[in-house]
Structure formats: structure tokens, C-alpha cells
mmCIF file of C-alpha atoms in Angstrom:
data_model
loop_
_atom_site.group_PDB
_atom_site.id
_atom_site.type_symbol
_atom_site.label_atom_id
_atom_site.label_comp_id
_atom_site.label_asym_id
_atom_site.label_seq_id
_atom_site.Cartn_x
_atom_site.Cartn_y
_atom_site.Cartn_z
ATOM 1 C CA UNK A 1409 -6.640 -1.786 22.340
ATOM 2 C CA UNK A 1410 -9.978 -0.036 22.745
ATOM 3 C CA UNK A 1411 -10.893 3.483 20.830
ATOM 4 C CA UNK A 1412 -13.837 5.702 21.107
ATOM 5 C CA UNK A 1413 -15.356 7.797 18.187
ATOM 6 C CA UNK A 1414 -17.992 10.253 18.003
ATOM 7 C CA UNK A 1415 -19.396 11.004 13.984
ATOM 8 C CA UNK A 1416 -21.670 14.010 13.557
ATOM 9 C CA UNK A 1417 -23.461 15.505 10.435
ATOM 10 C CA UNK A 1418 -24.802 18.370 10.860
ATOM 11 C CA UNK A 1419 -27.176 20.947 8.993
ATOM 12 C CA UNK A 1420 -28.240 18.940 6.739
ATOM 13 C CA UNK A 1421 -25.130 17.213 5.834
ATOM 14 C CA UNK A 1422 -23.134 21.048 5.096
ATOM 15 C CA UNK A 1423 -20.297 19.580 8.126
ATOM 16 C CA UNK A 1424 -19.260 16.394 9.169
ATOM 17 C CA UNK A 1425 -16.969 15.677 12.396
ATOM 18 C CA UNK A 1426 -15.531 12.944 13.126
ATOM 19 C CA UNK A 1427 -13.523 12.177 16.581
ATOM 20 C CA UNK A 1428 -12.006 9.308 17.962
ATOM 21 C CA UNK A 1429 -9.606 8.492 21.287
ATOM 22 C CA UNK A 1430 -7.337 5.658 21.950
ATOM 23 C CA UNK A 1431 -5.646 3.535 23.968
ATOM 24 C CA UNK A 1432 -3.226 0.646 22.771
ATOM 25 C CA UNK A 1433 -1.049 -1.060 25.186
ATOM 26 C CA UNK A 1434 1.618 -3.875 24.061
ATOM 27 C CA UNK A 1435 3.038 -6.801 26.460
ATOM 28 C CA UNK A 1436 5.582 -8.995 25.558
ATOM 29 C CA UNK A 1437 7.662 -6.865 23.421
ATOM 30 C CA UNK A 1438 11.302 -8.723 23.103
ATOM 31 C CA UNK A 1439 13.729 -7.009 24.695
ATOM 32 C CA UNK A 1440 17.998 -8.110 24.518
ATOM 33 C CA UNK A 1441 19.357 -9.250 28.239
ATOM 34 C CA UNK A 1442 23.033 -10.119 29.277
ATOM 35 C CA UNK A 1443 23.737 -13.393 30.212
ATOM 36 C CA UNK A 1444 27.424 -14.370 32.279
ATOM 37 C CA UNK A 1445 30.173 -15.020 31.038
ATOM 38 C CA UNK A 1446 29.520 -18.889 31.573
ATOM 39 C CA UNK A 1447 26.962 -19.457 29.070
ATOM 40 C CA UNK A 1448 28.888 -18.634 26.340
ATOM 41 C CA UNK A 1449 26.408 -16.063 24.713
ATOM 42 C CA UNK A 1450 26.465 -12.690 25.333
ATOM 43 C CA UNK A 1451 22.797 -11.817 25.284
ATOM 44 C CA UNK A 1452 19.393 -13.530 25.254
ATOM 45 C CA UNK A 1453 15.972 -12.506 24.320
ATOM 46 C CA UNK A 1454 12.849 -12.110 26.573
ATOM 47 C CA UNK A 1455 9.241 -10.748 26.517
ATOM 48 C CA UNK A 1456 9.551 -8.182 29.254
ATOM 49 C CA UNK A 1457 8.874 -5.020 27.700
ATOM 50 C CA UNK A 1458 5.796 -3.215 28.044
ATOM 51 C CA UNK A 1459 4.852 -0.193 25.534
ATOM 52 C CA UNK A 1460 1.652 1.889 25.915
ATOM 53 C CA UNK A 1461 0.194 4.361 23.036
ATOM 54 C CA UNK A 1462 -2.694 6.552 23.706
ATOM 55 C CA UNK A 1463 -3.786 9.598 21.307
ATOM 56 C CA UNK A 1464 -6.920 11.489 19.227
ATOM 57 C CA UNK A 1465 -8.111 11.772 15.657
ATOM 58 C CA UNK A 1466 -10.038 15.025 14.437
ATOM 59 C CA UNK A 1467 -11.754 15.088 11.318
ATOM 60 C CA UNK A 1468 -13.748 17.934 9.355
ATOM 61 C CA UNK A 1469 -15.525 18.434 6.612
ATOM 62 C CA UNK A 1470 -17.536 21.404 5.339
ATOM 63 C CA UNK A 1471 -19.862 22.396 1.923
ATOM 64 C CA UNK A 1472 -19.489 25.889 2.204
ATOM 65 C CA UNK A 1473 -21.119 26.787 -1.245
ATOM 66 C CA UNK A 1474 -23.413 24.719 -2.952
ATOM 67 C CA UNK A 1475 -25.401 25.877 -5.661
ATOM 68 C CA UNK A 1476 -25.796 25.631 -9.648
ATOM 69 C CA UNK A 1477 -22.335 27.623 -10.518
ATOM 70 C CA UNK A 1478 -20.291 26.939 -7.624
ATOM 71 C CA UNK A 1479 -19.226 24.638 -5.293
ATOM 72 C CA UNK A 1480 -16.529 25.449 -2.278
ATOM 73 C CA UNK A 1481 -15.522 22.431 -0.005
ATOM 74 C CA UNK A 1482 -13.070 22.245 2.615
ATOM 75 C CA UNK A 1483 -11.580 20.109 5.173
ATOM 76 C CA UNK A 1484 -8.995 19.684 7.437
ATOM 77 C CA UNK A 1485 -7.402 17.020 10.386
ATOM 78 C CA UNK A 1486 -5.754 17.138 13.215
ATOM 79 C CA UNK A 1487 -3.787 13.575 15.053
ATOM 80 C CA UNK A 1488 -2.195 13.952 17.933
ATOM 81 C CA UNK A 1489 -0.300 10.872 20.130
ATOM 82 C CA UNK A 1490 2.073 10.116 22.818
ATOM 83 C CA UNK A 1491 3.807 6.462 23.300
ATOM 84 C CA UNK A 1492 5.677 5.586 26.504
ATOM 85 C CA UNK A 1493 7.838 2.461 27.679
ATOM 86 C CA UNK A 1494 6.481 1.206 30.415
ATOM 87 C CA UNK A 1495 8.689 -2.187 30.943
ATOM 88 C CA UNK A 1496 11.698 -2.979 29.888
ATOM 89 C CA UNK A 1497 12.889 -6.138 32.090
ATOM 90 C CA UNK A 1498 16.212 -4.171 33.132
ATOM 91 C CA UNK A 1499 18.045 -0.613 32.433
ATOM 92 C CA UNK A 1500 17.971 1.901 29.508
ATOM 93 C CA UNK A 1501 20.212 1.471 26.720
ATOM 94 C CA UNK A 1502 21.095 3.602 23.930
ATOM 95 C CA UNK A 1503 21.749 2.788 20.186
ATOM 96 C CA UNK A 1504 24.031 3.894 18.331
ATOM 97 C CA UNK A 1505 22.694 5.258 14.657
ATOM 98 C CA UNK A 1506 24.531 7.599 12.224
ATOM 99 C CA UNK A 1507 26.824 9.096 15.083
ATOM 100 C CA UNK A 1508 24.008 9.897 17.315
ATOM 101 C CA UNK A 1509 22.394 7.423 19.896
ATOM 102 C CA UNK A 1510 18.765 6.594 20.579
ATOM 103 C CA UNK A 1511 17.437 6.159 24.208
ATOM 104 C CA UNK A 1512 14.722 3.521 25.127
ATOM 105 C CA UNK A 1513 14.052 4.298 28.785
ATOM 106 C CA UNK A 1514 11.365 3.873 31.113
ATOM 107 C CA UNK A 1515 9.108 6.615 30.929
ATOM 108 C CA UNK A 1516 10.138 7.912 28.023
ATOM 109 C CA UNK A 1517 8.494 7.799 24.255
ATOM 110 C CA UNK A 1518 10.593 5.914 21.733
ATOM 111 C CA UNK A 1519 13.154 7.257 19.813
ATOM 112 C CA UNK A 1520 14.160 10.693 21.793
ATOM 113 C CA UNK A 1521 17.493 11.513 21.364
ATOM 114 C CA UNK A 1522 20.327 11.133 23.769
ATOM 115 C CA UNK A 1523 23.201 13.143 23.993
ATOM 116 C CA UNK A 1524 24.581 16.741 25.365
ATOM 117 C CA UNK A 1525 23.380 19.763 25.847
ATOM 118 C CA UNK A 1526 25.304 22.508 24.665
ATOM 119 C CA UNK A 1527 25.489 26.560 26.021
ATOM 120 C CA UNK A 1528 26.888 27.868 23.013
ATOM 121 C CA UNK A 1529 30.875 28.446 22.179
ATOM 122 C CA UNK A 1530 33.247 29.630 24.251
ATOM 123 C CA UNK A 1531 34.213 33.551 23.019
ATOM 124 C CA UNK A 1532 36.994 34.317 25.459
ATOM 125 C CA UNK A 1533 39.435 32.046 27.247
ATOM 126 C CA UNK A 1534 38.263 33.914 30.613
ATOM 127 C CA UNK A 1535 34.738 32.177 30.001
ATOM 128 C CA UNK A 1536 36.225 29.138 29.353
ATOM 129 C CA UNK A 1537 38.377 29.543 32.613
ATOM 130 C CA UNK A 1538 35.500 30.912 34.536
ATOM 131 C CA UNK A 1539 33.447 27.230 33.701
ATOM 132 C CA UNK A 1540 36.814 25.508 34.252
ATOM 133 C CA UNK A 1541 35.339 22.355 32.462
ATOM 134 C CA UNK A 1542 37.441 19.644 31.074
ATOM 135 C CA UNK A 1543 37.872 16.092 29.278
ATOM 136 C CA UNK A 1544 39.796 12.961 30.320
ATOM 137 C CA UNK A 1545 41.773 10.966 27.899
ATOM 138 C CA UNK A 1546 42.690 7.100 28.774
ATOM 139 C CA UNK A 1547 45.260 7.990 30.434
ATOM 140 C CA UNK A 1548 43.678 10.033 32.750
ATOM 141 C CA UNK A 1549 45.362 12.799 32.070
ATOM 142 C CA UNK A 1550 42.496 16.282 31.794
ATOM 143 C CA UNK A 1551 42.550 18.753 29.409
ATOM 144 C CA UNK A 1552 40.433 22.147 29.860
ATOM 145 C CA UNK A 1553 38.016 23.558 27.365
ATOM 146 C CA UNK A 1554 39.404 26.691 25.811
ATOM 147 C CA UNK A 1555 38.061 29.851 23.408
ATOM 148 C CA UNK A 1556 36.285 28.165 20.306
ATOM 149 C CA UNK A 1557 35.324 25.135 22.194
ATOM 150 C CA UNK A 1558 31.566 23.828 22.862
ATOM 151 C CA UNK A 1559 30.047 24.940 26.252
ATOM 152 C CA UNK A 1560 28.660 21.625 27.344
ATOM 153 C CA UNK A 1561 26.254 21.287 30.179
ATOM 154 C CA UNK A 1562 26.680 19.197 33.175
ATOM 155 C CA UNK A 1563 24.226 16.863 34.794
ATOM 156 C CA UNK A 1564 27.389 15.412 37.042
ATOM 157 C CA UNK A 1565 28.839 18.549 38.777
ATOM 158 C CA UNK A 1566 32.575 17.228 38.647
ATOM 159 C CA UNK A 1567 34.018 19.541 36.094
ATOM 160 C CA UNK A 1568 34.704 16.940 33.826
ATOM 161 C CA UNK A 1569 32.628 16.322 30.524
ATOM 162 C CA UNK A 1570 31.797 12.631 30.017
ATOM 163 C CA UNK A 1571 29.099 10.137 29.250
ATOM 164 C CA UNK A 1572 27.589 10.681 32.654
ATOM 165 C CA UNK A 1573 26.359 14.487 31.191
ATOM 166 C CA UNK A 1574 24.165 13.282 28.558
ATOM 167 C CA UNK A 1575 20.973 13.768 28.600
ATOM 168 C CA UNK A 1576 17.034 13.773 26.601
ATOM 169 C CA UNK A 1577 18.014 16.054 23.847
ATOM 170 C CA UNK A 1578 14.979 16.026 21.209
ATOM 171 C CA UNK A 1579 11.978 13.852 20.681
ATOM 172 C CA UNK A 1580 10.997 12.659 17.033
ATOM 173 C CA UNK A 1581 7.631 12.872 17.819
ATOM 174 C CA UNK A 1582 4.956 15.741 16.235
ATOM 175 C CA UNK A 1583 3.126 17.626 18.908
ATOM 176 C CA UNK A 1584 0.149 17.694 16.142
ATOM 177 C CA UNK A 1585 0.090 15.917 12.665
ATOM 178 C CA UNK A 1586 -2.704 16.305 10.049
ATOM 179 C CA UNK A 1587 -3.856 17.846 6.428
ATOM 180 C CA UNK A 1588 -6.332 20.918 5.496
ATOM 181 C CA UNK A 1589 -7.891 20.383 1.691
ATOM 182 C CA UNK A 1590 -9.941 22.400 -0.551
ATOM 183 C CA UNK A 1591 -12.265 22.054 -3.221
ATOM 184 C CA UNK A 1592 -13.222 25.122 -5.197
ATOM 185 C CA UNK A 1593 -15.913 24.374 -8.441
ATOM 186 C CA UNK A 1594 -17.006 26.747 -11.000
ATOM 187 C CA UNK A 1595 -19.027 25.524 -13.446
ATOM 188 C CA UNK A 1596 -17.450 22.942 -15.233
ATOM 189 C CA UNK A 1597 -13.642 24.316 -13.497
ATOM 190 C CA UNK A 1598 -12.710 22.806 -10.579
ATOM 191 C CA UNK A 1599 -9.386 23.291 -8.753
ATOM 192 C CA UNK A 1600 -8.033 21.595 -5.296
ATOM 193 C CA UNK A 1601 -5.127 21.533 -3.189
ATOM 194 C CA UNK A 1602 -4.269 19.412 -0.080
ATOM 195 C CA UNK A 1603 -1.591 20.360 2.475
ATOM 196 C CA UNK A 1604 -0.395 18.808 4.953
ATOM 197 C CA UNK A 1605 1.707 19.519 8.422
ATOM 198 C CA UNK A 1606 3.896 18.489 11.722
ATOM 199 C CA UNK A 1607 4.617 20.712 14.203
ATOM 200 C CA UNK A 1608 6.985 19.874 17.411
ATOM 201 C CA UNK A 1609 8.773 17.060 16.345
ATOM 202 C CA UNK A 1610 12.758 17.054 16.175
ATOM 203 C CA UNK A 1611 15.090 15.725 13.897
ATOM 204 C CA UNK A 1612 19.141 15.125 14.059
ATOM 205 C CA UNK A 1613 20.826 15.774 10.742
ATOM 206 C CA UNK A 1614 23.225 13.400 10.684
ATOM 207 C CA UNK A 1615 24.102 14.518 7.173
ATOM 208 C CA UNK A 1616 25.268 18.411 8.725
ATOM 209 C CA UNK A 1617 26.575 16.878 11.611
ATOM 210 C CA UNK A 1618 29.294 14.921 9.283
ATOM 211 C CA UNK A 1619 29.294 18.484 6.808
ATOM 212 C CA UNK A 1620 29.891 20.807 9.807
ATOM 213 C CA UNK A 1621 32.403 18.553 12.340
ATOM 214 C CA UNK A 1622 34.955 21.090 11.627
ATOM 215 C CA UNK A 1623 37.135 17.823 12.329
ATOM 216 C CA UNK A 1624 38.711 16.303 9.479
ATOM 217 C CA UNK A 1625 39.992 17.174 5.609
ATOM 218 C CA UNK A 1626 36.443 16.161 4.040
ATOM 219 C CA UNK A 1627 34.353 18.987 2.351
ATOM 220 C CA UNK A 1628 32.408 21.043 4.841
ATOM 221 C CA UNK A 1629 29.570 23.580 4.445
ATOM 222 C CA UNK A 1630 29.603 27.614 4.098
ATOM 223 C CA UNK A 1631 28.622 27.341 7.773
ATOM 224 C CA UNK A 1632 32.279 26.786 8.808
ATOM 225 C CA UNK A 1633 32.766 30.116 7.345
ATOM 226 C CA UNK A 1634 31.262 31.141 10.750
ATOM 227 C CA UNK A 1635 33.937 29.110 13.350
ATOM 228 C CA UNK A 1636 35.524 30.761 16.070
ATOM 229 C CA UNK A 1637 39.100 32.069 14.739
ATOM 230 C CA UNK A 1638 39.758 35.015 17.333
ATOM 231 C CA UNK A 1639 39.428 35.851 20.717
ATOM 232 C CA UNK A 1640 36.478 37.906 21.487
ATOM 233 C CA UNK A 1641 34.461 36.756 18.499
ATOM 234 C CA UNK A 1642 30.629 35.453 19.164
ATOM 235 C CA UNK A 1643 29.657 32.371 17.263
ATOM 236 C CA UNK A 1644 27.389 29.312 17.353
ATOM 237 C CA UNK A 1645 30.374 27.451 15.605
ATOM 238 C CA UNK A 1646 33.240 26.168 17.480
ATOM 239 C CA UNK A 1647 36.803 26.355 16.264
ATOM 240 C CA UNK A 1648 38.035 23.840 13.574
ATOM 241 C CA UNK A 1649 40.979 21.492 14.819
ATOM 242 C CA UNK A 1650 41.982 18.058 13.121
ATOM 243 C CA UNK A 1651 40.448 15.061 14.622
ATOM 244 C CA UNK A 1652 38.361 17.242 17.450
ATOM 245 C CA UNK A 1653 40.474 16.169 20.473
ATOM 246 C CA UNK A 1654 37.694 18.158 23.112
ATOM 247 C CA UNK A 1655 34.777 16.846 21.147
ATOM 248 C CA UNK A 1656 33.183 19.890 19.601
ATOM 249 C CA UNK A 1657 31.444 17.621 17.142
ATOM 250 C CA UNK A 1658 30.201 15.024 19.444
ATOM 251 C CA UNK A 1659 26.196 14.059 19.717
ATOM 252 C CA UNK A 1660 25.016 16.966 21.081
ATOM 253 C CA UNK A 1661 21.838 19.273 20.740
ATOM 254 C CA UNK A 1662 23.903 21.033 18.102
ATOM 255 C CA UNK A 1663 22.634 18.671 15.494
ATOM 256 C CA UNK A 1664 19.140 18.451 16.919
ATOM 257 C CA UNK A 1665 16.294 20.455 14.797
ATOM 258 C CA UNK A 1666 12.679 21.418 14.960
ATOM 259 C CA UNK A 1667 11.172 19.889 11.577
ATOM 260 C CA UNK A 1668 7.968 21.329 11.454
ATOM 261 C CA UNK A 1669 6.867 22.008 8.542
ATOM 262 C CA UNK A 1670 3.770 22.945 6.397
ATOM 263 C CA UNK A 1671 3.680 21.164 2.666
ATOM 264 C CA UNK A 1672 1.441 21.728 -0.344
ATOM 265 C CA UNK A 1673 1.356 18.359 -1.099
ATOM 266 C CA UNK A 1674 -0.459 18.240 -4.102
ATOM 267 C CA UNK A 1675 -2.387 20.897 -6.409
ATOM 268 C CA UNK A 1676 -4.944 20.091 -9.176
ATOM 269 C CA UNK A 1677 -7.624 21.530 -11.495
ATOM 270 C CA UNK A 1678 -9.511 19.981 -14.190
ATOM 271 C CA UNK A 1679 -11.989 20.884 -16.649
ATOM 272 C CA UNK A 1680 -15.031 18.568 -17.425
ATOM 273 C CA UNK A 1681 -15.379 19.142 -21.442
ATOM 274 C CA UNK A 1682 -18.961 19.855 -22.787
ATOM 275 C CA UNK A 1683 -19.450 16.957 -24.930
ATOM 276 C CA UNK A 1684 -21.554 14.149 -24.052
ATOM 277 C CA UNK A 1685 -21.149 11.063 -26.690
ATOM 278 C CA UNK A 1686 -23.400 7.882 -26.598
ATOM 279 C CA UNK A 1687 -20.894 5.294 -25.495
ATOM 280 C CA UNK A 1688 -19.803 7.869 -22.376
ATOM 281 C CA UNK A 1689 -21.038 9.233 -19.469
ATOM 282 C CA UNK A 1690 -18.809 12.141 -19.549
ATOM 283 C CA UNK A 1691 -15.085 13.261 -20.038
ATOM 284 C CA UNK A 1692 -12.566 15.827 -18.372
ATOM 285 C CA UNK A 1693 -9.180 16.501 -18.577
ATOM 286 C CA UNK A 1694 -6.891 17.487 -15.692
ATOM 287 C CA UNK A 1695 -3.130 18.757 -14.410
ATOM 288 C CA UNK A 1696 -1.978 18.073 -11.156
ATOM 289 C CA UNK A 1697 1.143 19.149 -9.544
ATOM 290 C CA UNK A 1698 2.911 17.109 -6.575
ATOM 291 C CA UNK A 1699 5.328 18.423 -3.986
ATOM 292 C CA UNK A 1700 4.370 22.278 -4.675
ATOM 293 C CA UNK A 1701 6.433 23.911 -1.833
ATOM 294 C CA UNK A 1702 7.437 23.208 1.912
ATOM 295 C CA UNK A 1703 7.342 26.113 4.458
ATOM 296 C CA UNK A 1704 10.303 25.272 6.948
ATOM 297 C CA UNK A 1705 12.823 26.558 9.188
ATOM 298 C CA UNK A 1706 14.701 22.892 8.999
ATOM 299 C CA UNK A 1707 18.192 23.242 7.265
ATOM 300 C CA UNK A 1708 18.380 19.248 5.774
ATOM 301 C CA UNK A 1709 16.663 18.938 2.216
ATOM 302 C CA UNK A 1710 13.362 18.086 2.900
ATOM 303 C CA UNK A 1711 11.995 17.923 7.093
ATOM 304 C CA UNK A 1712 9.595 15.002 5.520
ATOM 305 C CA UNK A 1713 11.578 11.951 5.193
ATOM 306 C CA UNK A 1714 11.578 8.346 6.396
ATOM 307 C CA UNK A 1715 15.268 6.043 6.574
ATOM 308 C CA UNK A 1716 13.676 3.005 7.625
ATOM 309 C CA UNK A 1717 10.541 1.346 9.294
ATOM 310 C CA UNK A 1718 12.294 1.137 12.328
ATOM 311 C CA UNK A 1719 11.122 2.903 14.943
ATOM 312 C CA UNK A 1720 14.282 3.995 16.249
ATOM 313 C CA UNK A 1721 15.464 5.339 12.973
ATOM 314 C CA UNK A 1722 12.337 7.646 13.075
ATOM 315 C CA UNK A 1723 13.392 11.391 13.006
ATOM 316 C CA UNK A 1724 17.266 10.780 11.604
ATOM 317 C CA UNK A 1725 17.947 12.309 8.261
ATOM 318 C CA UNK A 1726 20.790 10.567 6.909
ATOM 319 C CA UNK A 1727 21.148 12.315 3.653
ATOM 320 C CA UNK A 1728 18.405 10.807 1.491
ATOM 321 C CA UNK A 1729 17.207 12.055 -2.046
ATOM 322 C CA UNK A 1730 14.844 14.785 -1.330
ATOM 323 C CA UNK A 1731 11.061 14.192 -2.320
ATOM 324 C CA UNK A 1732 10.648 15.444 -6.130
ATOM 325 C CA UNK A 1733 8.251 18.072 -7.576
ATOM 326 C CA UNK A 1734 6.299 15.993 -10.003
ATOM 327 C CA UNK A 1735 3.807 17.049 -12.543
ATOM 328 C CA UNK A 1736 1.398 14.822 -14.396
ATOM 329 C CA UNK A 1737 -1.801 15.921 -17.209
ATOM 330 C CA UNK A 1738 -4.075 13.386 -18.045
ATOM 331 C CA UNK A 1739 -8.034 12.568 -19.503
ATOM 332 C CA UNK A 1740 -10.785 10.862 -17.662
ATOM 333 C CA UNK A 1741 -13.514 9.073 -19.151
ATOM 334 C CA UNK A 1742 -16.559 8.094 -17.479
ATOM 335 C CA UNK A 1743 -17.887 5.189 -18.872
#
């Protein structure tokens, strides 16, 4: 690992910017082989994978106003990074998580999503005929895709819609990452907010993709209210039959959504009181407010979230609680 960082204050300590660049490569990684049949284990471990990690840091800081009755301060960040696997010892795999599957793939970052692309729903039965597409059941026997069913893109031109069309179908992660803050004093009334933001970085709902299958007798959302029921009619949502037979509902880029997001994480003001006893250096009393609002176009509960520390579960909302607003008054004493 080696980093570079560049820290500048500037007239007369009114902004500060900080930079830095890295570079972190990691050997060794495990990764899961197949042994024969004559061992009598079906896998083994070995350190073959390789995973590199490169990205920037911004910092600012500014004093915008700084005299007797007020004070303005502001900030802000700005992260950006990109990981690739570089080894892995032998071929991709995918893992299977919450319906969906996870690639790890040479050249590729972790965690990006694998699965199919889709060209939106099938209106008429002439479209349908007109992409003549079908699915193979075990018995070989092919059934087409009709009106109401998923246009799925091929990456095998055979006409048949299998494992060999999936595809990279989102990456979990951000383009850009960071916080802005403020700091606005008046006297002895200060108020401050920090917010913070992701933008780019995609998430599968595994929690719609269950509440929108259109597949089984479980509740569904008011989206199915939308599903193809007619010839003619143009929808994103495909047709609801019992147990999917064509695979409407399989992992596709259906469930796949942009989380950016921009959150008022946390708002405060305080007010320092004017009384000065002996044993004290000074007192103030405060209200802060956590978890003000979140700007989003993602449809889950809340486009911040984290399942696990896994790196593969990174970017799949599984239905957890939803982060609280919280609110909290207090006192400080300086002492």
C-alpha cells in the first residue's frame, strides 16, 4: 500500500485542503478450488487471488465569517475508489444471495451484479412473435415468450433464454461518496447541519423483488396493480401467472436500482447561556436532530443500509429496519 497527500492552509488559515491518492494491492487472498472426485472433498482452499484498490480523498474547509457577532464555517468531502480482481487461480463464479447472484470475475470490481438484462414487457403477441424468443424445460421441450412476458436480452444469439444470457447488471459501488457541513454562529446561537451523499452506486431490492414476483399467493405491492392484463397495453410489469413458468421474476435488471442519495444526517443548534459561575468554565444547552430527511429516487426504505460486513453482501437490501429519526436535548458543562 502506498498513498500520497498534499495539506494546504491558506490565507491565513480561512481554507484548508487536504488531498490524498492511493494504491493498495492484496496477494494471497483465499480463493475455493475443485478437487476430483478421488480425494473425497469437493473443494480446497488456496492463496491465488489477487485484488487491487486504488482511489482519492478530498477534503475542505473554509471560515467564511469571522468576527465578534458571527461566525460562518463550512466544509465539505469528496472519496472516490475503484477495486478490481486481478487473480483468481481459475474461472468466475457467482453467489447466490437473496435470489440474486454476485459475480467475482477477473477484471471486474467486487460485488457487481449478475443476471439479465431486460427490454421491457412484451405489449402484443406480434412483438413477442417478431423476437421469437423462448425457454427450455428439462425435458427439452421450448416454450415461446408471449404478451405480458419479460423481453430478455441475448448475449447467445440462439433464441433461447438461459444462463448463457446473463450478464454485468449493476455495480454496488458509488461513483463519488462524501459529506458537506456547516457551521453558522451568532452570538452566543450557533446552529449546524452535516449531510452526507452517494451517487452511482446500484442496489438490488431483494425485498420488491419477492413483493412484486407476480408469482405466487403471498401479498404483493400496489405495483402489480400495473401488470399486463390485455393485449395492446404498455407496461413495465409483466403479467401475473402462478409459479412464473417463463421466468418473469428471475434475477434480472428489473430489481436493480440507482441508490443515490443525499441525507441530512444530523441537525443541531445550541445556545451557550450567559452565566459564568466559579466552579465552571461555561455552560450551554443544545437539541440535535438525527436522520432529518433523505432525497432519493430509490423505492426500498432507506438507499443507506448495510446487511453484513461481507463484501459481497454490499449493495443488497434485504428488507432491514429503516434508519430512525432520532432526537436528543441535552446541557454541557465546561469544567
Amino acid at each position: 500500500t502506498w498513498n500520497v497527500g498534499l495539506d494546504l492552509n491558506l490565507f491565513n488559515n480561512r481554507l484548508y485542503i487536504g488531498a490524498e491518492y492511493y494504491i493498495s494491492n492484496t496477494n494471497n487472498l483465499l480463493v475455493q478450488k475443485q478437487l476430483g472426485e478421488e480425494y473425497g472433498l469437493k473443494y480446497y482452499w488456496s492463496n491465488e487471488g489477487k485484488l487491487g484498490n486504488k482511489g482519492y480523498n478530498i477534503n475542505f474547509n473554509a471560515r467564511l465569517i469571522d468576527n465578534k457577532s458571527w461566525k460562518v464555517n463550512a466544509g465539505a468531502s469528496v472519496g472516490h475508489y475503484k477495486n478490481e480482481v486481478k487473480a483468481l487461480g481459475n474461472d468466475a463464479f457467482a453467489n447466490s444471495l437473496f435470489g440474486g447472484e454476485v459475480l467475482t470475475a477477473i477484471g471486474q470490481p467486487l460485488g457487481v451484479f449478475y443476471g439479465y438484462k431486460t427490454l421491457g414487457v412484451f405489449a402484443t403477441s406480434q412483438e413477442a412473435e417478431q423476437a421469437h424468443l423462448a425457454v427450455v424445460s428439462e425435458t427439452g421441450a421450448k416454450t415461446y415468450f408471449g404478451a405480458g412476458d419479460i423481453h430478455f436480452a441475448e448475449v447467445k444469439q440462439d433464441g433461447i433464454i438461459d444462463e448463457n444470457d446473463r450478464q454485468v447488471i449493476g455495480n454496488p459501488n458509488p461513483d463519488v461518496f462524501g459529506n458537506f457541513r456547516f457551521n453558522l454562529q451568532y452570538k452566543a446561537f450557533s446552529l449546524a447541519a452535516v449531510f452526507t451523499y452517494s451517487i452511482g452506486n446500484d442496489v438490488y431490492n431483494a425485498l420488491r423483488a419477492r413483493l412484486e414476483s407476480g408469482s405466487s399467493l403471498n401479498n404483493q405491492t400496489p405495483n402489480l396493480l400495473n401488470r399486463w392484463t390485455a393485449d395492446g397495453q404498455a407496461t413495465n410489469v409483466p403479467r401475473a401467472t402462478y409459479a412464473d413458468p417463463m421466468g418473469n421474476a428471475r434475477f434480472s435488471d428489473r430489481w436493480i436500482e440507482n441508490a443515490s442519495f443525499l441525507k441530512l444526517k444530523q441537525l443541531m443548534a445550541s445556545y451557550t447561556l450567559p452565566i459564568k459561575p466559579k466552579f465552571i468554565q461555561g455552560a450551554s444547552v443544545w437539541v440535535a436532530v438525527g436522520n432529518v430527511f433523505t432525497l432519493t429516487k430509490y423505492l426500498g426504505s432507506d438507499p443507506e443500509f448495510c446487511y453484513g460486513n461481507n463484501l459481497l453482501y454490499q449493495g443488497i437490501d434485504a428488507g432491514l429496519v429503516p434508519s430512525t429519526r432520532s432526537y436528543n436535548i441535552g446541557i454541557k458543562l465546561n469544567l
